[in-house]
CSV table of C-alpha atoms and ligand atoms in Angstrom, one decimal:
chain,number,residue,atom,x,y,z
A,29,MET,CA,98.1,77.1,116.3
A,30,MET,CA,95.7,76.4,113.4
A,31,THR,CA,91.9,76.1,113.2
A,32,ILE,CA,91.1,73.4,110.7
A,33,GLU,CA,88.3,71.2,109.3
A,34,LEU,CA,88.8,67.7,110.7
A,35,ASN,CA,88.4,64.7,108.5
A,36,SER,CA,86.4,61.7,109.7
A,37,ARG,CA,89.4,59.8,110.8
A,38,GLN,CA,90.6,62.7,112.9
A,39,GLU,CA,87.1,63.0,114.4
A,40,ARG,CA,87.2,59.3,115.2
A,41,ILE,CA,90.7,59.7,116.9
A,42,LEU,CA,89.3,62.6,119.0
A,43,GLU,CA,86.4,60.4,120.1
A,44,ILE,CA,88.8,57.6,121.1
A,45,VAL,CA,91.1,59.9,123.1
A,46,LYS,CA,88.1,61.6,124.7
A,47,GLU,CA,86.8,58.2,126.0
A,48,ASN,CA,90.1,56.5,126.7
A,49,GLY,CA,92.8,59.2,127.2
A,50,PRO,CA,95.5,59.4,128.2
A,51,ILE,CA,96.1,56.8,125.5
A,52,THR,CA,99.2,56.0,123.5
A,53,GLY,CA,99.4,56.4,119.7
A,54,GLU,CA,99.9,52.6,119.5
A,55,SER,CA,96.6,51.9,121.3
A,56,ILE,CA,94.7,54.4,119.2
A,57,ALA,CA,96.1,52.7,116.1
A,58,GLU,CA,95.0,49.3,117.4
A,59,LYS,CA,91.5,50.5,118.0
A,60,LEU,CA,91.3,51.8,114.4
A,61,ASN,CA,93.0,48.7,112.9
A,62,LEU,CA,95.7,50.9,111.5
A,63,THR,CA,99.4,51.2,111.9
A,64,ARG,CA,101.0,53.8,114.1
A,65,ALA,CA,102.8,55.2,111.0
A,66,THR,CA,99.5,55.8,109.2
A,67,LEU,CA,98.1,57.7,112.1
A,68,ARG,CA,101.2,59.9,112.7
A,69,PRO,CA,100.1,62.8,110.4
A,70,ASP,CA,96.6,62.9,111.9
A,71,LEU,CA,98.0,62.9,115.4
A,72,ALA,CA,100.4,65.7,114.4
A,73,ILE,CA,97.6,67.8,113.1
A,74,LEU,CA,95.4,67.3,116.1
A,75,THR,CA,98.3,68.2,118.4
A,76,MET,CA,99.4,71.2,116.5
A,77,SER,CA,95.9,72.6,116.3
A,78,GLY,CA,95.4,72.3,120.0
A,79,TYR,CA,92.7,69.5,120.2
A,80,LEU,CA,95.1,67.0,121.7
A,81,GLU,CA,98.1,67.2,123.9
A,82,ALA,CA,100.9,64.7,123.9
A,83,ARG,CA,102.8,63.8,127.0
A,84,PRO,CA,105.9,61.7,126.7
A,85,ARG,CA,105.5,58.2,128.2
A,86,VAL,CA,101.8,59.0,129.1
A,87,GLY,CA,100.2,59.4,125.7
A,88,TYR,CA,97.6,61.6,124.1
A,89,PHE,CA,94.8,63.4,126.0
A,90,TYR,CA,91.9,65.6,125.0
A,91,THR,CA,92.4,69.3,125.8
A,92,GLY,CA,88.6,69.9,125.9
A,93,LYS,CA,89.0,72.8,123.4
A,94,THR,CA,86.5,73.2,120.6
A,95,GLY,CA,87.1,75.0,117.3
A,96,THR,CA,85.6,78.2,118.8
A,97,HIS,CA,87.9,78.1,121.8
A,98,LEU,CA,90.9,77.5,119.6
A,99,LEU,CA,89.9,80.4,117.3
A,100,SER,CA,89.5,82.8,120.3
A,101,ASP,CA,92.8,81.6,121.7
A,102,LYS,CA,94.4,82.4,118.4
A,103,ILE,CA,92.8,85.9,118.2
A,104,LYS,CA,93.9,86.8,121.7
A,105,LYS,CA,97.5,86.1,120.8
A,106,LEU,CA,97.7,88.4,117.8
A,107,LEU,CA,100.2,91.2,118.1
A,108,VAL,CA,100.1,94.8,116.7
A,109,LYS,CA,103.6,94.3,115.2
A,110,ASP,CA,102.3,91.7,112.7
A,111,PHE,CA,99.4,93.8,111.3
A,112,HIS,CA,100.1,97.5,111.4
A,113,SER,CA,100.5,99.8,108.3
A,114,ILE,CA,103.1,102.4,107.5
A,115,PRO,CA,102.5,105.7,109.3
A,116,VAL,CA,102.0,109.0,107.4
A,117,VAL,CA,103.3,111.9,109.4
A,118,VAL,CA,103.3,115.7,109.0
A,119,ASN,CA,105.3,118.3,110.9
A,120,GLU,CA,103.3,120.4,113.4
A,121,ASN,CA,104.1,123.6,111.4
A,122,THR,CA,102.6,122.1,108.2
A,123,SER,CA,99.6,124.2,106.9
A,124,VAL,CA,96.1,122.7,107.0
A,125,TYR,CA,96.0,123.0,103.2
A,126,ASP,CA,99.2,120.9,102.8
A,127,ALA,CA,97.9,118.4,105.3
A,128,ILE,CA,94.7,118.0,103.3
A,129,CYS,CA,96.9,117.4,100.2
A,130,THR,CA,99.0,114.9,102.0
A,131,MET,CA,95.9,113.0,103.2
A,132,PHE,CA,94.7,112.7,99.6
A,133,LEU,CA,98.1,111.9,98.1
A,134,GLU,CA,98.9,109.2,100.7
A,135,ASP,CA,95.4,107.9,100.7
A,136,VAL,CA,95.0,107.7,104.4
A,137,GLY,CA,92.3,108.8,106.8
A,138,THR,CA,94.5,109.8,109.7
A,139,LEU,CA,97.8,111.8,109.8
A,140,PHE,CA,100.1,111.8,112.8
A,141,VAL,CA,101.7,115.1,113.7
A,142,VAL,CA,105.3,115.3,114.9
A,143,ASP,CA,107.6,118.1,116.1
A,144,ASN,CA,111.0,119.0,114.7
A,145,ARG,CA,112.6,116.1,116.7
A,146,SER,CA,110.1,113.7,114.9
A,147,LEU,CA,108.3,113.0,118.2
A,148,LEU,CA,104.5,112.5,118.3
A,149,VAL,CA,102.6,115.7,119.3
A,150,GLY,CA,99.2,115.1,117.8
A,151,VAL,CA,96.7,113.4,115.4
A,152,LEU,CA,94.7,114.8,112.5
A,153,SER,CA,91.5,113.0,111.3
A,154,ARG,CA,89.5,113.7,108.1
A,155,LYS,CA,86.9,115.5,110.2
A,156,ASP,CA,89.5,117.7,111.9
A,157,LEU,CA,90.6,118.9,108.4
A,158,LEU,CA,87.0,119.3,107.2
A,159,ARG,CA,86.0,121.3,110.3
A,160,ALA,CA,88.9,123.7,109.7
A,161,SER,CA,88.0,124.0,106.0
A,162,ILE,CA,84.4,125.1,106.6
A,163,GLY,CA,85.5,128.0,108.7
A,164,GLN,CA,86.5,131.3,107.1
A,165,GLN,CA,90.2,130.8,107.8
A,166,GLU,CA,93.0,130.9,105.3
A,167,LEU,CA,94.0,127.3,105.1
A,168,ASN,CA,97.5,128.1,103.9
A,169,SER,CA,98.4,130.1,106.9
A,170,ILE,CA,97.0,127.9,109.7
A,171,PRO,CA,99.4,125.3,111.1
A,172,VAL,CA,97.9,121.9,111.9
A,173,ASN,CA,99.0,122.2,115.5
A,174,ILE,CA,96.1,124.6,116.0
A,175,ILE,CA,93.4,122.1,115.0
A,176,MET,CA,94.9,118.7,115.8
A,177,THR,CA,94.1,116.5,118.8
A,178,ARG,CA,97.2,116.9,120.9
A,179,MET,CA,99.3,115.0,123.4
A,180,PRO,CA,98.6,113.9,126.1
A,181,ASN,CA,95.2,113.2,124.6
A,182,VAL,CA,96.5,110.9,121.8
A,183,THR,CA,95.7,107.2,122.2
A,184,TYR,CA,98.5,105.0,121.0
A,185,CYS,CA,99.8,101.5,121.1
A,186,ARG,CA,103.1,99.7,120.9
A,187,ARG,CA,104.4,97.0,118.6
A,188,GLU,CA,104.2,94.3,121.3
A,189,ASP,CA,100.6,95.2,122.3
A,190,LEU,CA,97.8,92.8,121.7
A,191,ILE,CA,95.5,93.4,118.7
A,192,VAL,CA,92.5,92.8,120.9
A,193,ASP,CA,93.5,95.5,123.4
A,194,SER,CA,94.1,98.0,120.5
A,195,ALA,CA,90.7,97.1,118.9
A,196,GLU,CA,89.1,97.8,122.2
A,197,MET,CA,90.7,101.3,122.3
A,198,LEU,CA,89.5,102.1,118.8
A,199,ILE,CA,85.9,101.2,119.9
A,200,GLU,CA,86.1,102.9,123.3
A,201,LYS,CA,87.6,106.2,122.0
A,202,GLN,CA,85.5,106.0,118.8
A,203,ILE,CA,88.5,106.7,116.5
A,204,ASP,CA,89.7,105.2,113.3
A,205,ALA,CA,93.5,104.7,113.9
A,206,LEU,CA,96.2,104.5,116.6
A,207,PRO,CA,99.8,105.5,116.1
A,208,VAL,CA,102.1,102.6,116.9
A,209,VAL,CA,104.9,104.2,118.9
A,210,LYS,CA,108.3,103.4,120.3
A,211,GLU,CA,108.9,105.1,123.6
A,212,SER,CA,112.2,106.9,124.1
A,213,GLU,CA,113.5,109.2,126.9
A,214,ASP,CA,112.5,112.2,124.9
A,215,GLY,CA,109.0,111.1,123.9
A,216,LEU,CA,107.2,108.9,121.4
A,217,GLU,CA,108.6,108.0,118.0
A,218,VAL,CA,105.9,107.0,115.5
A,219,ILE,CA,106.7,103.7,113.8
A,220,GLY,CA,103.3,102.5,112.5
A,221,ARG,CA,99.6,103.1,112.0
A,222,LEU,CA,97.0,100.6,113.2
A,223,THR,CA,93.6,101.2,111.6
A,224,LYS,CA,90.1,99.8,111.4
A,225,THR,CA,91.1,98.6,107.9
A,226,ASN,CA,93.9,96.5,109.5
A,227,MET,CA,91.2,95.0,111.8
A,228,THR,CA,88.9,94.2,108.9
A,229,LYS,CA,91.8,92.5,107.1
A,230,ILE,CA,92.5,90.4,110.2
A,231,LEU,CA,88.9,89.2,110.2
A,232,VAL,CA,89.1,88.2,106.5
A,233,ASN,CA,92.5,86.4,107.1
A,234,LEU,CA,91.0,84.5,110.0
A,235,ALA,CA,88.0,83.4,108.0
A,236,ASN,CA,90.3,82.2,105.2
A,237,ASP,CA,92.6,80.5,107.7
A,238,ASP,CA,95.5,82.6,106.5
A,239,ILE,CA,96.6,83.4,110.1
A,240,ILE,CA,98.4,80.4,111.7
B,316,LIG,P1,86.9,111.3,111.8
B,316,LIG,O1,87.0,112.5,112.7
B,316,LIG,O2,87.4,111.5,110.4
B,316,LIG,O3,85.6,110.6,111.9
B,316,LIG,P2,88.3,109.7,113.9
B,316,LIG,O4,87.0,109.1,114.4
B,316,LIG,O5,89.5,108.9,113.8
B,316,LIG,O6,88.1,110.3,112.4
B,316,LIG,O7,88.6,111.0,114.8
B,316,LIG,C1,87.6,111.6,115.7
B,316,LIG,C2,88.4,112.6,116.5
B,316,LIG,O8,89.3,111.9,117.4
B,316,LIG,C3,89.2,113.6,115.8
B,316,LIG,O9,89.1,114.9,116.4
B,316,LIG,C4,90.6,113.1,115.9
B,316,LIG,O10,91.6,114.2,116.0
B,316,LIG,C5,90.6,112.4,117.2
B,316,LIG,N1,91.5,111.2,117.1
B,316,LIG,C6,91.7,110.4,116.0
B,316,LIG,N2,92.6,109.4,116.3
B,316,LIG,C7,93.0,109.6,117.6
B,316,LIG,C8,93.9,109.0,118.5
B,316,LIG,N3,94.6,107.9,118.2
B,316,LIG,N4,94.0,109.5,119.8
B,316,LIG,C9,93.3,110.6,120.2
B,316,LIG,N5,92.4,111.2,119.4
B,316,LIG,C10,92.3,110.8,118.1
């Protein structure tokens, strides 16, 4: 589904269908003194973008949806799998010092912590690492599993989840990122990272009409 700027002919078609629908393409063309063939691209655009619906042997009718409705319909259908980033993971025995280095080198704000079977056991944020650093501890000898937020308190999402639901979790839990996981019998495998930056990019793409 697309959100588009309608041209004046398309606006006129909408008016005609609103007043007369259901109405055939032939009758719309007659009212506009145009041929059916000339109207075909406009009708295709109006149908694809959700303003009109076409029923075989009945004709076109107005769906009642405005541009705002269509945009919110579009947003509500976005899925995590189309927007998440690559995850950066560290083993639970990694030192806090090495985790800080990984965070800088990988240029991320959240690290996911896994056990020796590569299953999710925790999350590390920038502030978790800062908090550990301002104590007197020896950062090389403290493993991250001492300071991380651990399972079952980790909030996560799946590839098939809706972006809107995941965005609500980020807001509600006041966190910057969710691990995208695949559930197996043994636990959760980390397959992605969904962040507030991903959400910001979605907003910009929607504004530029890059999301169809
Ligand atoms: P920061 O602490 O750098 O502001 P966050 O707001 O993401 O970053 O993290 C706040 C706290 O929430 C941290 O203690 C972190 O471990 C925890 N946290 C971050 N992401 C998650 C998550 N997906 N599930 C549960 N806890 C999380």
